[in-house]
XYZ file of C-alpha atoms in Angstrom:
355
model
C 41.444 -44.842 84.158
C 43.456 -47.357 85.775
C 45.086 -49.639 83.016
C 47.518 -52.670 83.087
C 49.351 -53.729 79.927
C 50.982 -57.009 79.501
C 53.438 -57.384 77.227
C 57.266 -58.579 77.372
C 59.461 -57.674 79.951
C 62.547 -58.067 81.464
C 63.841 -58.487 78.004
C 67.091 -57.370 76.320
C 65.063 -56.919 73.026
C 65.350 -53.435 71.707
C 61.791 -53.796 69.657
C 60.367 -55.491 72.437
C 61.637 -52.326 75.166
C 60.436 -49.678 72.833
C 57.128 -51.099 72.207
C 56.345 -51.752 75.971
C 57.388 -47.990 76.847
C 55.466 -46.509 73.923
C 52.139 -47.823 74.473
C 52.257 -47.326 78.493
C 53.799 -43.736 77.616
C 50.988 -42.804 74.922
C 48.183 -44.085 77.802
C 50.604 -41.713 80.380
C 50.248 -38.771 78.271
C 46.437 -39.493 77.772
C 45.767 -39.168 81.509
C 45.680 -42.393 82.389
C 47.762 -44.530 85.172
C 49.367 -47.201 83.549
C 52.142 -50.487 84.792
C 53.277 -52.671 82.905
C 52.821 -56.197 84.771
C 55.996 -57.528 85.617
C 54.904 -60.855 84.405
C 58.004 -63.098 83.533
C 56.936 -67.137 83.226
C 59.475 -69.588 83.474
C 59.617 -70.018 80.008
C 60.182 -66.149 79.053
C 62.608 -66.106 82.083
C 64.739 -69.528 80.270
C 64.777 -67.370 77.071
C 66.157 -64.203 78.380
C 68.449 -65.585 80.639
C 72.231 -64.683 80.121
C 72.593 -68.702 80.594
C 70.644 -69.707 78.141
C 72.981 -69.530 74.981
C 75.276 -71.927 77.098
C 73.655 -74.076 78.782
C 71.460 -75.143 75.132
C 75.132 -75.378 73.860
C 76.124 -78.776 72.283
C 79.766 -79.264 71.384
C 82.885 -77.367 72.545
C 82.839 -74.980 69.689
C 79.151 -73.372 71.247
C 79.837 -73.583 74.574
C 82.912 -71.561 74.560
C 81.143 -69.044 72.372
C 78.009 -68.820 74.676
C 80.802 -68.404 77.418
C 82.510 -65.867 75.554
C 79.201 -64.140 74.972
C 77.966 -63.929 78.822
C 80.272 -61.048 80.098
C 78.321 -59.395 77.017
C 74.524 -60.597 77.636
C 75.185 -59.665 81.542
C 76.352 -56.059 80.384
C 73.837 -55.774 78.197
C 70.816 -56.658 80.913
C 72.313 -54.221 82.942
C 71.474 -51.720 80.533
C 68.296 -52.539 79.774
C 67.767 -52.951 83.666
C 68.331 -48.986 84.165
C 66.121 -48.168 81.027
C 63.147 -49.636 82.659
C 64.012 -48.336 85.958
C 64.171 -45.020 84.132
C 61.489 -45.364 81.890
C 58.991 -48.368 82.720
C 56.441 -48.014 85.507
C 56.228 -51.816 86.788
C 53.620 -53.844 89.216
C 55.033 -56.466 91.240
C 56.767 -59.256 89.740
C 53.871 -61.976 88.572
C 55.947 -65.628 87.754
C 52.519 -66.919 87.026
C 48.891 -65.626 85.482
C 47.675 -66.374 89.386
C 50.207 -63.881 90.679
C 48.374 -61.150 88.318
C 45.289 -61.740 90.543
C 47.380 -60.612 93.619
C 48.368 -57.338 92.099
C 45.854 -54.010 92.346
C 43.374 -54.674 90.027
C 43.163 -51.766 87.115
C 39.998 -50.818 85.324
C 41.428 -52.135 82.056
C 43.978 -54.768 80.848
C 45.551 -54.313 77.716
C 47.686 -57.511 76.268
C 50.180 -56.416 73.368
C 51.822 -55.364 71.420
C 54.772 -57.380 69.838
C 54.638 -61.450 69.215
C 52.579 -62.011 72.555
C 50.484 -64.850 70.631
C 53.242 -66.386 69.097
C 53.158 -69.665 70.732
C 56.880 -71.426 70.520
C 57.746 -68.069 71.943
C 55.189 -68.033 74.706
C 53.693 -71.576 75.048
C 50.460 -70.196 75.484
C 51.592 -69.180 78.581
C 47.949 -67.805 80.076
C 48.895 -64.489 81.184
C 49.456 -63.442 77.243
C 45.892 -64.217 77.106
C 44.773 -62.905 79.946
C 43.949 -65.999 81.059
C 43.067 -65.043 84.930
C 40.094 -63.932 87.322
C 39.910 -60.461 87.122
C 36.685 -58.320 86.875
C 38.592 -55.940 84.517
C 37.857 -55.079 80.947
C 39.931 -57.230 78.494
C 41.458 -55.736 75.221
C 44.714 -56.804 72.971
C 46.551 -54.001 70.925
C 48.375 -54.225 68.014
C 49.110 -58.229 69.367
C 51.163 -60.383 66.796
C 51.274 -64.184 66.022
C 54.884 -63.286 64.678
C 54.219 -66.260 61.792
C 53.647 -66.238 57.910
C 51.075 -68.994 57.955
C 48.613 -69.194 60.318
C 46.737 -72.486 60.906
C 42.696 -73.043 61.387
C 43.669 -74.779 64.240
C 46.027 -72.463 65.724
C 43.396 -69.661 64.808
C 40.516 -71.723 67.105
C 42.966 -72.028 69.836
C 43.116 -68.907 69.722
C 40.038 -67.558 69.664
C 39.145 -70.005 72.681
C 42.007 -68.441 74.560
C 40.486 -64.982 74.068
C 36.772 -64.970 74.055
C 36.515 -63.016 76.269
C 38.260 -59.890 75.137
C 35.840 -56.638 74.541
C 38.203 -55.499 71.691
C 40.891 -56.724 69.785
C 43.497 -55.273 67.583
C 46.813 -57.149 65.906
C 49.627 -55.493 64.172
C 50.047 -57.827 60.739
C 47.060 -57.735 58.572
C 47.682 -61.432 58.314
C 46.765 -62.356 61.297
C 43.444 -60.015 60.864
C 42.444 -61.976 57.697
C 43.489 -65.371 59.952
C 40.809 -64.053 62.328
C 38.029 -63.205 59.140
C 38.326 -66.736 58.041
C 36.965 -68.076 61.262
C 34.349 -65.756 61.372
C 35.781 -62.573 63.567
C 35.545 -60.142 61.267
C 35.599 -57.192 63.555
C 39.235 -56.950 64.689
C 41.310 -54.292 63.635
C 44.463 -53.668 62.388
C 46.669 -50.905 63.955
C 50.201 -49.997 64.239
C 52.459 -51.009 66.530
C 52.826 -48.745 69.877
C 56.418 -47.080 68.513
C 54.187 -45.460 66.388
C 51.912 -43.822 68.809
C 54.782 -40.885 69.508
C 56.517 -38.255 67.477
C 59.610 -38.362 66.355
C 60.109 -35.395 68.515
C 59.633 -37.555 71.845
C 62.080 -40.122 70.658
C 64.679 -37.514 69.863
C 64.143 -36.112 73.173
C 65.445 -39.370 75.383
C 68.352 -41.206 72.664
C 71.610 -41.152 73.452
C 73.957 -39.433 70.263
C 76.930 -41.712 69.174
C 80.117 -40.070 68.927
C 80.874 -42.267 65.331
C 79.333 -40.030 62.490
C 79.482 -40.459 58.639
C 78.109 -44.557 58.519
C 75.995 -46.970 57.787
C 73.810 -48.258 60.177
C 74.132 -52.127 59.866
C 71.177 -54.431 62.382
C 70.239 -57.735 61.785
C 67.437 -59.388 62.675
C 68.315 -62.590 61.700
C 71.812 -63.393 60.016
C 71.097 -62.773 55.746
C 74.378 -62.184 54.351
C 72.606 -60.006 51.955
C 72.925 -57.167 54.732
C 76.447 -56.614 54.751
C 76.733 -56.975 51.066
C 74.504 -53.852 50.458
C 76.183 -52.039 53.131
C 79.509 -52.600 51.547
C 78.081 -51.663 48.164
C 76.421 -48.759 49.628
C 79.702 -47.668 51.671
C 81.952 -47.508 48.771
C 79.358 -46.043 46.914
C 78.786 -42.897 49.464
C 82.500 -43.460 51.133
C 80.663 -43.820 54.173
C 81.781 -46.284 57.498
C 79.832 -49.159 58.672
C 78.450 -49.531 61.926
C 77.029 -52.605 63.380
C 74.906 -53.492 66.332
C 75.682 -57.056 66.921
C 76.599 -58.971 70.246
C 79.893 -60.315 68.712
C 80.915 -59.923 65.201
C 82.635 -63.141 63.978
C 81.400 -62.430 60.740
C 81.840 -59.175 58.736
C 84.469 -56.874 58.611
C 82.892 -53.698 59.510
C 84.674 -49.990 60.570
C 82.910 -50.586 64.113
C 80.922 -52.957 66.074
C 78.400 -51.980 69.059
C 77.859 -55.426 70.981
C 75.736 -53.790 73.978
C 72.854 -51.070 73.129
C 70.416 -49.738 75.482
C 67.254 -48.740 73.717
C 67.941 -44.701 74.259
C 71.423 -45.858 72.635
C 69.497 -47.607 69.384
C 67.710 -44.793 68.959
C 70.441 -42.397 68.948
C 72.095 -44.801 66.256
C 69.585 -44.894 63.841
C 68.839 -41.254 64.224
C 72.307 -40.355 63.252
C 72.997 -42.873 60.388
C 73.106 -42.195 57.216
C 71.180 -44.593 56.456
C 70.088 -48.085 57.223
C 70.426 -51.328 56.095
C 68.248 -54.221 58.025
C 66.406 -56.837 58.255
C 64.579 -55.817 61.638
C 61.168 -54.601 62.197
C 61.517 -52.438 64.575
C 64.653 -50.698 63.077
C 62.473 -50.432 60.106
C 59.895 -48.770 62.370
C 62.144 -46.211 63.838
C 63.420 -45.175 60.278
C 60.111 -44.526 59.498
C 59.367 -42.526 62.178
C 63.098 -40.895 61.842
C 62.475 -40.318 58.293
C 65.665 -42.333 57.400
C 67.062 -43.680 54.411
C 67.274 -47.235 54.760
C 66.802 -50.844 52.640
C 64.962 -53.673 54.218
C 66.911 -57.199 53.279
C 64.161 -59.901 52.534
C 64.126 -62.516 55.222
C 63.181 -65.854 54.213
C 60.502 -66.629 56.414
C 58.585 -64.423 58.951
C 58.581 -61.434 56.750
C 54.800 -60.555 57.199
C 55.361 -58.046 59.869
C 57.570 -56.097 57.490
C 55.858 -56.658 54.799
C 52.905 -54.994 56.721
C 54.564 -52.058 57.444
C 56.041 -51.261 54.491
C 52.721 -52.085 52.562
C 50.582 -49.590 55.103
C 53.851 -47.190 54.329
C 53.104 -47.702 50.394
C 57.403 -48.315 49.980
C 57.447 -52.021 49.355
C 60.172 -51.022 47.013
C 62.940 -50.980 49.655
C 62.718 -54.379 50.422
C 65.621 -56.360 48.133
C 66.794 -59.260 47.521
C 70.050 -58.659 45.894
C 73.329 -56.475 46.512
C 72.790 -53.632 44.333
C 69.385 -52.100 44.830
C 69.493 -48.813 43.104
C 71.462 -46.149 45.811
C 69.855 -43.184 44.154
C 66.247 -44.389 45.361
C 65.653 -42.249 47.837
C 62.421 -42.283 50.008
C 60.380 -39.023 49.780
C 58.712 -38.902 52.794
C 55.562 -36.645 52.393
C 53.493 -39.224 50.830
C 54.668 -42.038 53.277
C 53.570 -39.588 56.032
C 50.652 -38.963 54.792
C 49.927 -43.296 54.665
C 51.497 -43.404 58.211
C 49.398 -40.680 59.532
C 46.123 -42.061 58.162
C 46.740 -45.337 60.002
C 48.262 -43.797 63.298
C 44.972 -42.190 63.611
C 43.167 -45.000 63.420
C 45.623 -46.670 65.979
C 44.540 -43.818 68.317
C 41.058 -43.665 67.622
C 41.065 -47.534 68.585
C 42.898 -46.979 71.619
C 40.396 -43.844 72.866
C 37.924 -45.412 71.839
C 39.128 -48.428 74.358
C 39.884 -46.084 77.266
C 37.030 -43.888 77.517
């Protein structure tokens, strides 16, 4: 079957890169010939732009950081450039939903995963809706709203944007529930595509660090809760701290990693001792890594961790102060187990689409 997935691109995301080359490499593996549209609106394009920290800059104090910061963004890009050349089977570049009409047409377009519907990312841009003439089946996996609360009217905007889609998954089970309370009971939740391979596959492309002996510090979102349990955690196991982070201005840490390529993340959290963030996707690969790691509680847009950790059954590593107990550690044959159950029904969903 000939299958098109949109999700986003041209990004510098690490989630967002692993998510897009899991799904179209699970369809790969089943068979199938799969791109990923190249679709990049304006508005995506503003967001991911190298340019785009300075030229939103107000004052003298942010524009000289978002100048200091380019050099880094352009590196990074760069990076993430040769990963998808490496990695990412693209169409044609599509700057609008009527460009995706131009392209060859596939038997099947898949929308997802990551925060696709989440509309002050997107805009409701149409092509995350597949909002175009095509005589192709429509489907959405593992799609996210990427918000806590979830309005009625959001929800019927929504569901007018997607009516006609022959299946529908989403990642958080909020945003299922958001879908049974307007009367679409029959979408399903599934994991998200990072899932969909072994550990074995992801150990097979990462890049090893040279650093060893540390503490894996990513942050989502700035929570100065994270580098207060890695400290505590560091002393505690005389261990280093690492931190991915595009310029560290902040914390005093043994070493800082401004630029990662996804193979590079990978290799990082693979290696680590264990983990301390606030990041669903870093979450995600710990899981699958069978890491040791503590999830700091974000403040707002937590569901999508929450999620995971709940479908996991460890909602115990999420904390909220310094000192969580270090002797905790995660015993992986019953989160396995959980994981497996659901990653079945992820593929199940996903055959059942493609057949």
């Amino acid at each position: 079957m000939k299958i098109n997935t949109i999700t986003f691109c041209n990004t510098t995301n690490v989630g967002a890169a692993l998510q897009e080359y899991a799904l179209q490499k699970y369809l790969q593996l089943k068979g199938h010939e799969v791109k990923v549209v190249n679709y990049i609106p304006d508005i995506m394009k503003r967001r991911n732009s190298g340019w785009s920290a300075i030229l939103s800059s107000i004052g003298t104090r942010q524009l000289l950081k978002g100048l200091m910061l380019l050099p880094v963004n352009i590196y990074k890009k760069v990076k993430y450039i040769q990963f998808s050349k490496k990695f990412i089977v693209l169409t044609e570049i599509c700057k609008v939903a009527g460009d995706i009409e131009k392209i060859e047409q596939p038997d099947l377009y898949i929308v997802g995963s990551d925060q696709v519907w989440n509309d002050e990312l997107t805009g409701w841009e149409a092509g995350y809706f597949l909002r175009f003439n095509t005589i192709a089946r429509k489907a959405a996996y593992a799609a996210s709203a990427g918000k806590d609360e979830l309005s009625t009217a959001f929800m019927e905007k929504l569901k007018t944007n997607i009516w006609d889609f022959s299946e529908i998954s989403v990642r958080e089970e909020g945003l299922q529930k958001a879908f049974a309370a307007i009367g679409i009971s029959c979408v399903k939740q599934v994991l998200d595509p990072v899932f969909l391979l072994p550990r074995e596959h992801y150990e097979s492309i990462l890049i090893k660090p040279k650093v060893k002996n540390y503490i894996l510090l990513y942050e989502a979102e700035v929570n100065e809760n994270c580098i207060l349990v890695a400290r505590s955690l560091a002393v505690s196991r005389n261990l280093k701290i690492v931190q991915i982070n595009r310029i560290n201005n902040r914390y005093k840490v043994d070493r800082v990693y401004p630029c990662v390529s996804p193979t590079e993340f990978l290799g990082l959290v693979k290696y680590a001792d264990y983990i301390v963030t606030n990041s669903f996707h870093a979450v995600a690969i710990s899981l699958i890594m069978e890491k040791q790691f503590w999830v700091i509680k974000l403040e707002k847009l937590f569901s999508r961790l929450e999620s995971i950790l709940k479908i996991a059954g460890i909602e115990n590593r999420i904390v909220s102060d310094s000192k969580p107990d270090f002797t905790d550690i995660i015993n992986y044959t019953t989160i396995n187990e959980n994981l497996m159950s659901k990653k079945k029904e992820s593929m199940e969903f996903l055959d059942r689409l493609t057949e």
